[in-house]
Amino acid sequence: MPTLFGGRRRPFSHGKELATYRSEVGELTRRVDTTLAEVAEAIDALRRRALDPDEAVARLNDYEEMLDGASEQIQSMLAPEELHGLHMEYEANLERALRGLVTTERGCALTRLPHRPKEDEEVAGYYKRGHQNVLHARLRMQELVEVLLTWVPGKPAEASLTARLHRDEA
């Protein structure tokens, strides 16, 4: 688009689309974060043997359905071009959390086998790996959401430790 002085004018493209994206992502990620906190709590209760595996499977199935739906919603969203990489990383971490949930469900399934002793350590390994995947994915997703919701057009869209330290200094 030519301007009065002969230069080219860049169209303003981040206004409404960015606001819409932020509101959609903000709402969805709040629900996902709440669900992941509940998942981590349930898995931790399994690890401490404070929750029955059969009861846990029912809860985990409900959480898995909710997170699968959220994953589909995230994948269908169109992120601004500059945020596309971080958006995809959020998707990948959501998939990691789902893998942690499924790993925990496998551990619960092992407890139902007739030849397994109640205090089997292999089951505890499944719970531990599942809990770590959910916890670490959730922490990374929180970092990514912070950048996705506060990104300023024209600035780099990074969610690294270095970028976070420089943001905190400014």
mmCIF file of C-alpha atoms in Angstrom:
data_model
loop_
_atom_site.group_PDB
_atom_site.id
_atom_site.type_symbol
_atom_site.label_atom_id
_atom_site.label_comp_id
_atom_site.label_asym_id
_atom_site.label_seq_id
_atom_site.Cartn_x
_atom_site.Cartn_y
_atom_site.Cartn_z
ATOM 1 C CA MET A 1 0.000 0.000 0.000
ATOM 2 C CA PRO A 2 1.611 3.283 -1.026
ATOM 3 C CA THR A 3 1.605 6.195 1.398
ATOM 4 C CA LEU A 4 1.685 9.945 0.940
ATOM 5 C CA PHE A 5 5.479 10.085 1.046
ATOM 6 C CA GLY A 6 6.172 7.238 -1.369
ATOM 7 C CA GLY A 7 7.122 4.590 1.219
ATOM 8 C CA ARG A 8 5.235 1.390 1.801
ATOM 9 C CA ARG A 9 2.869 1.115 4.690
ATOM 10 C CA ARG A 10 2.500 -2.149 6.535
ATOM 11 C CA PRO A 11 -1.093 -3.071 7.166
ATOM 12 C CA PHE A 12 -2.000 -3.407 10.827
ATOM 13 C CA SER A 13 -2.761 -7.086 11.139
ATOM 14 C CA HIS A 14 -2.310 -7.931 14.808
ATOM 15 C CA GLY A 15 -5.214 -6.041 16.391
ATOM 16 C CA LYS A 16 -8.414 -8.047 16.358
ATOM 17 C CA GLU A 17 -6.848 -11.372 15.409
ATOM 18 C CA LEU A 18 -4.339 -11.186 18.270
ATOM 19 C CA ALA A 19 -7.017 -10.202 20.781
ATOM 20 C CA THR A 20 -9.261 -13.062 19.633
ATOM 21 C CA TYR A 21 -6.376 -15.528 19.751
ATOM 22 C CA ARG A 22 -5.386 -14.394 23.244
ATOM 23 C CA SER A 23 -8.896 -14.707 24.624
ATOM 24 C CA GLU A 24 -9.383 -18.183 23.107
ATOM 25 C CA VAL A 25 -5.969 -19.393 24.249
ATOM 26 C CA GLY A 26 -6.349 -17.831 27.683
ATOM 27 C CA GLU A 27 -9.678 -19.521 28.353
ATOM 28 C CA LEU A 28 -8.575 -22.904 27.024
ATOM 29 C CA THR A 29 -5.213 -22.924 28.778
ATOM 30 C CA ARG A 30 -6.811 -22.055 32.130
ATOM 31 C CA ARG A 31 -9.046 -25.118 31.810
ATOM 32 C CA VAL A 32 -6.114 -27.295 30.724
ATOM 33 C CA ASP A 33 -3.909 -26.069 33.579
ATOM 34 C CA THR A 34 -6.644 -26.738 36.149
ATOM 35 C CA THR A 35 -7.190 -30.216 34.742
ATOM 36 C CA LEU A 36 -3.460 -30.992 34.706
ATOM 37 C CA ALA A 37 -3.192 -29.885 38.329
ATOM 38 C CA GLU A 38 -5.989 -32.323 39.217
ATOM 39 C CA VAL A 39 -4.322 -35.083 37.166
ATOM 40 C CA ALA A 40 -0.996 -34.541 38.933
ATOM 41 C CA GLU A 41 -2.781 -34.605 42.286
ATOM 42 C CA ALA A 42 -4.546 -37.875 41.450
ATOM 43 C CA ILE A 43 -1.335 -39.515 40.233
ATOM 44 C CA ASP A 44 0.513 -38.352 43.329
ATOM 45 C CA ALA A 45 -2.244 -39.879 45.470
ATOM 46 C CA LEU A 46 -1.709 -43.143 43.568
ATOM 47 C CA ARG A 47 2.019 -42.961 44.264
ATOM 48 C CA ARG A 48 1.329 -42.516 47.974
ATOM 49 C CA ARG A 49 -1.286 -45.318 47.814
ATOM 50 C CA ALA A 50 -3.945 -42.889 49.043
ATOM 51 C CA LEU A 51 -6.125 -43.540 45.982
ATOM 52 C CA ASP A 52 -7.452 -46.878 44.799
ATOM 53 C CA PRO A 53 -6.255 -47.742 41.245
ATOM 54 C CA ASP A 54 -9.793 -48.605 40.103
ATOM 55 C CA GLU A 55 -11.114 -45.244 41.260
ATOM 56 C CA ALA A 56 -8.101 -43.524 39.707
ATOM 57 C CA VAL A 57 -8.753 -45.121 36.303
ATOM 58 C CA ALA A 58 -12.261 -43.668 36.247
ATOM 59 C CA ARG A 59 -10.935 -40.200 37.084
ATOM 60 C CA LEU A 60 -8.051 -40.452 34.642
ATOM 61 C CA ASN A 61 -10.398 -41.474 31.818
ATOM 62 C CA ASP A 62 -12.495 -38.361 32.432
ATOM 63 C CA TYR A 63 -9.373 -36.198 32.457
ATOM 64 C CA GLU A 64 -8.107 -37.858 29.291
ATOM 65 C CA GLU A 65 -11.346 -37.097 27.437
ATOM 66 C CA MET A 66 -11.215 -33.452 28.512
ATOM 67 C CA LEU A 67 -7.571 -33.092 27.512
ATOM 68 C CA ASP A 68 -8.161 -34.828 24.164
ATOM 69 C CA GLY A 69 -10.884 -32.285 23.420
ATOM 70 C CA ALA A 70 -8.597 -29.434 24.437
ATOM 71 C CA SER A 71 -5.848 -30.836 22.234
ATOM 72 C CA GLU A 72 -8.192 -30.844 19.246
ATOM 73 C CA GLN A 73 -9.214 -27.252 20.007
ATOM 74 C CA ILE A 74 -5.600 -26.113 20.277
ATOM 75 C CA GLN A 75 -4.756 -27.789 16.981
ATOM 76 C CA SER A 76 -7.667 -26.088 15.238
ATOM 77 C CA MET A 77 -6.642 -22.589 16.416
ATOM 78 C CA LEU A 78 -4.721 -20.331 14.093
ATOM 79 C CA ALA A 79 -1.867 -18.630 15.896
ATOM 80 C CA PRO A 80 -0.235 -15.451 14.584
ATOM 81 C CA GLU A 81 2.739 -16.354 12.432
ATOM 82 C CA GLU A 82 5.282 -15.166 15.010
ATOM 83 C CA LEU A 83 3.696 -17.326 17.732
ATOM 84 C CA HIS A 84 3.271 -20.434 15.602
ATOM 85 C CA GLY A 85 6.366 -22.189 17.006
ATOM 86 C CA LEU A 86 5.357 -21.599 20.625
ATOM 87 C CA HIS A 87 1.795 -22.658 19.861
ATOM 88 C CA MET A 88 3.073 -25.926 18.394
ATOM 89 C CA GLU A 89 5.331 -26.455 21.419
ATOM 90 C CA TYR A 90 2.278 -26.008 23.662
ATOM 91 C CA GLU A 91 0.492 -28.695 21.618
ATOM 92 C CA ALA A 92 3.490 -31.016 21.972
ATOM 93 C CA ASN A 93 3.585 -30.547 25.741
ATOM 94 C CA LEU A 94 -0.129 -31.239 25.968
ATOM 95 C CA GLU A 95 0.527 -34.496 24.126
ATOM 96 C CA ARG A 96 3.342 -35.222 26.600
ATOM 97 C CA ALA A 97 0.935 -34.728 29.490
ATOM 98 C CA LEU A 98 -1.523 -37.098 27.809
ATOM 99 C CA ARG A 99 1.242 -39.691 27.446
ATOM 100 C CA GLY A 100 1.942 -39.337 31.169
ATOM 101 C CA LEU A 101 -1.710 -39.898 31.917
ATOM 102 C CA VAL A 102 -1.805 -43.006 29.707
ATOM 103 C CA THR A 103 1.380 -44.305 31.350
ATOM 104 C CA THR A 104 -0.318 -43.991 34.722
ATOM 105 C CA GLU A 105 -3.377 -45.823 33.410
ATOM 106 C CA ARG A 106 -1.075 -48.653 32.311
ATOM 107 C CA GLY A 107 0.296 -48.845 35.837
ATOM 108 C CA CYS A 108 -3.250 -49.064 37.182
ATOM 109 C CA ALA A 109 -4.003 -51.863 34.705
ATOM 110 C CA LEU A 110 -0.995 -53.808 36.000
ATOM 111 C CA THR A 111 -2.500 -53.818 39.491
ATOM 112 C CA ARG A 112 -5.509 -55.751 38.163
ATOM 113 C CA LEU A 113 -3.413 -58.680 36.971
ATOM 114 C CA PRO A 114 -4.026 -61.696 39.213
ATOM 115 C CA HIS A 115 -0.373 -62.700 39.621
ATOM 116 C CA ARG A 116 0.876 -59.237 40.679
ATOM 117 C CA PRO A 117 1.614 -58.603 44.363
ATOM 118 C CA LYS A 118 0.040 -55.469 45.853
ATOM 119 C CA GLU A 119 3.368 -53.827 46.642
ATOM 120 C CA ASP A 120 4.827 -54.302 43.143
ATOM 121 C CA GLU A 121 7.539 -51.714 42.424
ATOM 122 C CA GLU A 122 7.012 -51.847 38.650
ATOM 123 C CA VAL A 123 3.636 -50.183 39.127
ATOM 124 C CA ALA A 124 5.268 -47.439 41.181
ATOM 125 C CA GLY A 125 7.638 -46.814 38.255
ATOM 126 C CA TYR A 126 4.683 -46.260 35.918
ATOM 127 C CA TYR A 127 3.126 -43.840 38.390
ATOM 128 C CA LYS A 128 6.385 -41.981 38.836
ATOM 129 C CA ARG A 129 7.016 -41.599 35.078
ATOM 130 C CA GLY A 130 3.426 -40.553 34.489
ATOM 131 C CA HIS A 131 3.558 -37.974 37.268
ATOM 132 C CA GLN A 132 6.839 -36.533 36.020
ATOM 133 C CA ASN A 133 5.558 -36.237 32.446
ATOM 134 C CA VAL A 134 2.387 -34.461 33.567
ATOM 135 C CA LEU A 135 4.229 -32.184 35.984
ATOM 136 C CA HIS A 136 7.031 -31.178 33.620
ATOM 137 C CA ALA A 137 4.652 -30.680 30.689
ATOM 138 C CA ARG A 138 2.434 -28.478 32.865
ATOM 139 C CA LEU A 139 5.361 -26.333 33.997
ATOM 140 C CA ARG A 140 6.558 -25.803 30.432
ATOM 141 C CA MET A 141 3.035 -25.077 29.256
ATOM 142 C CA GLN A 142 2.698 -22.362 31.904
ATOM 143 C CA GLU A 143 5.878 -20.716 30.600
ATOM 144 C CA LEU A 144 4.602 -20.887 27.028
ATOM 145 C CA VAL A 145 1.192 -19.454 27.915
ATOM 146 C CA GLU A 146 2.832 -16.507 29.635
ATOM 147 C CA VAL A 147 4.618 -15.637 26.382
ATOM 148 C CA LEU A 148 1.600 -16.405 24.166
ATOM 149 C CA LEU A 149 -0.594 -14.053 26.190
ATOM 150 C CA THR A 150 1.895 -11.207 26.667
ATOM 151 C CA TRP A 151 3.740 -11.181 23.344
ATOM 152 C CA VAL A 152 4.083 -7.741 21.781
ATOM 153 C CA PRO A 153 4.130 -7.556 17.957
ATOM 154 C CA GLY A 154 7.586 -6.694 16.704
ATOM 155 C CA LYS A 155 9.332 -8.375 19.620
ATOM 156 C CA PRO A 156 10.792 -11.887 19.478
ATOM 157 C CA ALA A 157 8.447 -14.640 20.625
ATOM 158 C CA GLU A 158 10.727 -16.700 22.854
ATOM 159 C CA ALA A 159 10.013 -18.770 25.924
ATOM 160 C CA SER A 160 13.598 -19.574 26.876
ATOM 161 C CA LEU A 161 15.240 -18.930 30.226
ATOM 162 C CA THR A 162 17.367 -16.166 28.697
ATOM 163 C CA ALA A 163 14.338 -14.407 27.245
ATOM 164 C CA ARG A 164 12.519 -14.679 30.582
ATOM 165 C CA LEU A 165 15.463 -13.189 32.465
ATOM 166 C CA HIS A 166 15.691 -10.294 30.022
ATOM 167 C CA ARG A 167 11.934 -9.684 30.289
ATOM 168 C CA ASP A 168 12.186 -9.585 34.062
ATOM 169 C CA GLU A 169 15.010 -7.036 33.902
ATOM 170 C CA ALA A 170 13.085 -4.689 31.622
#
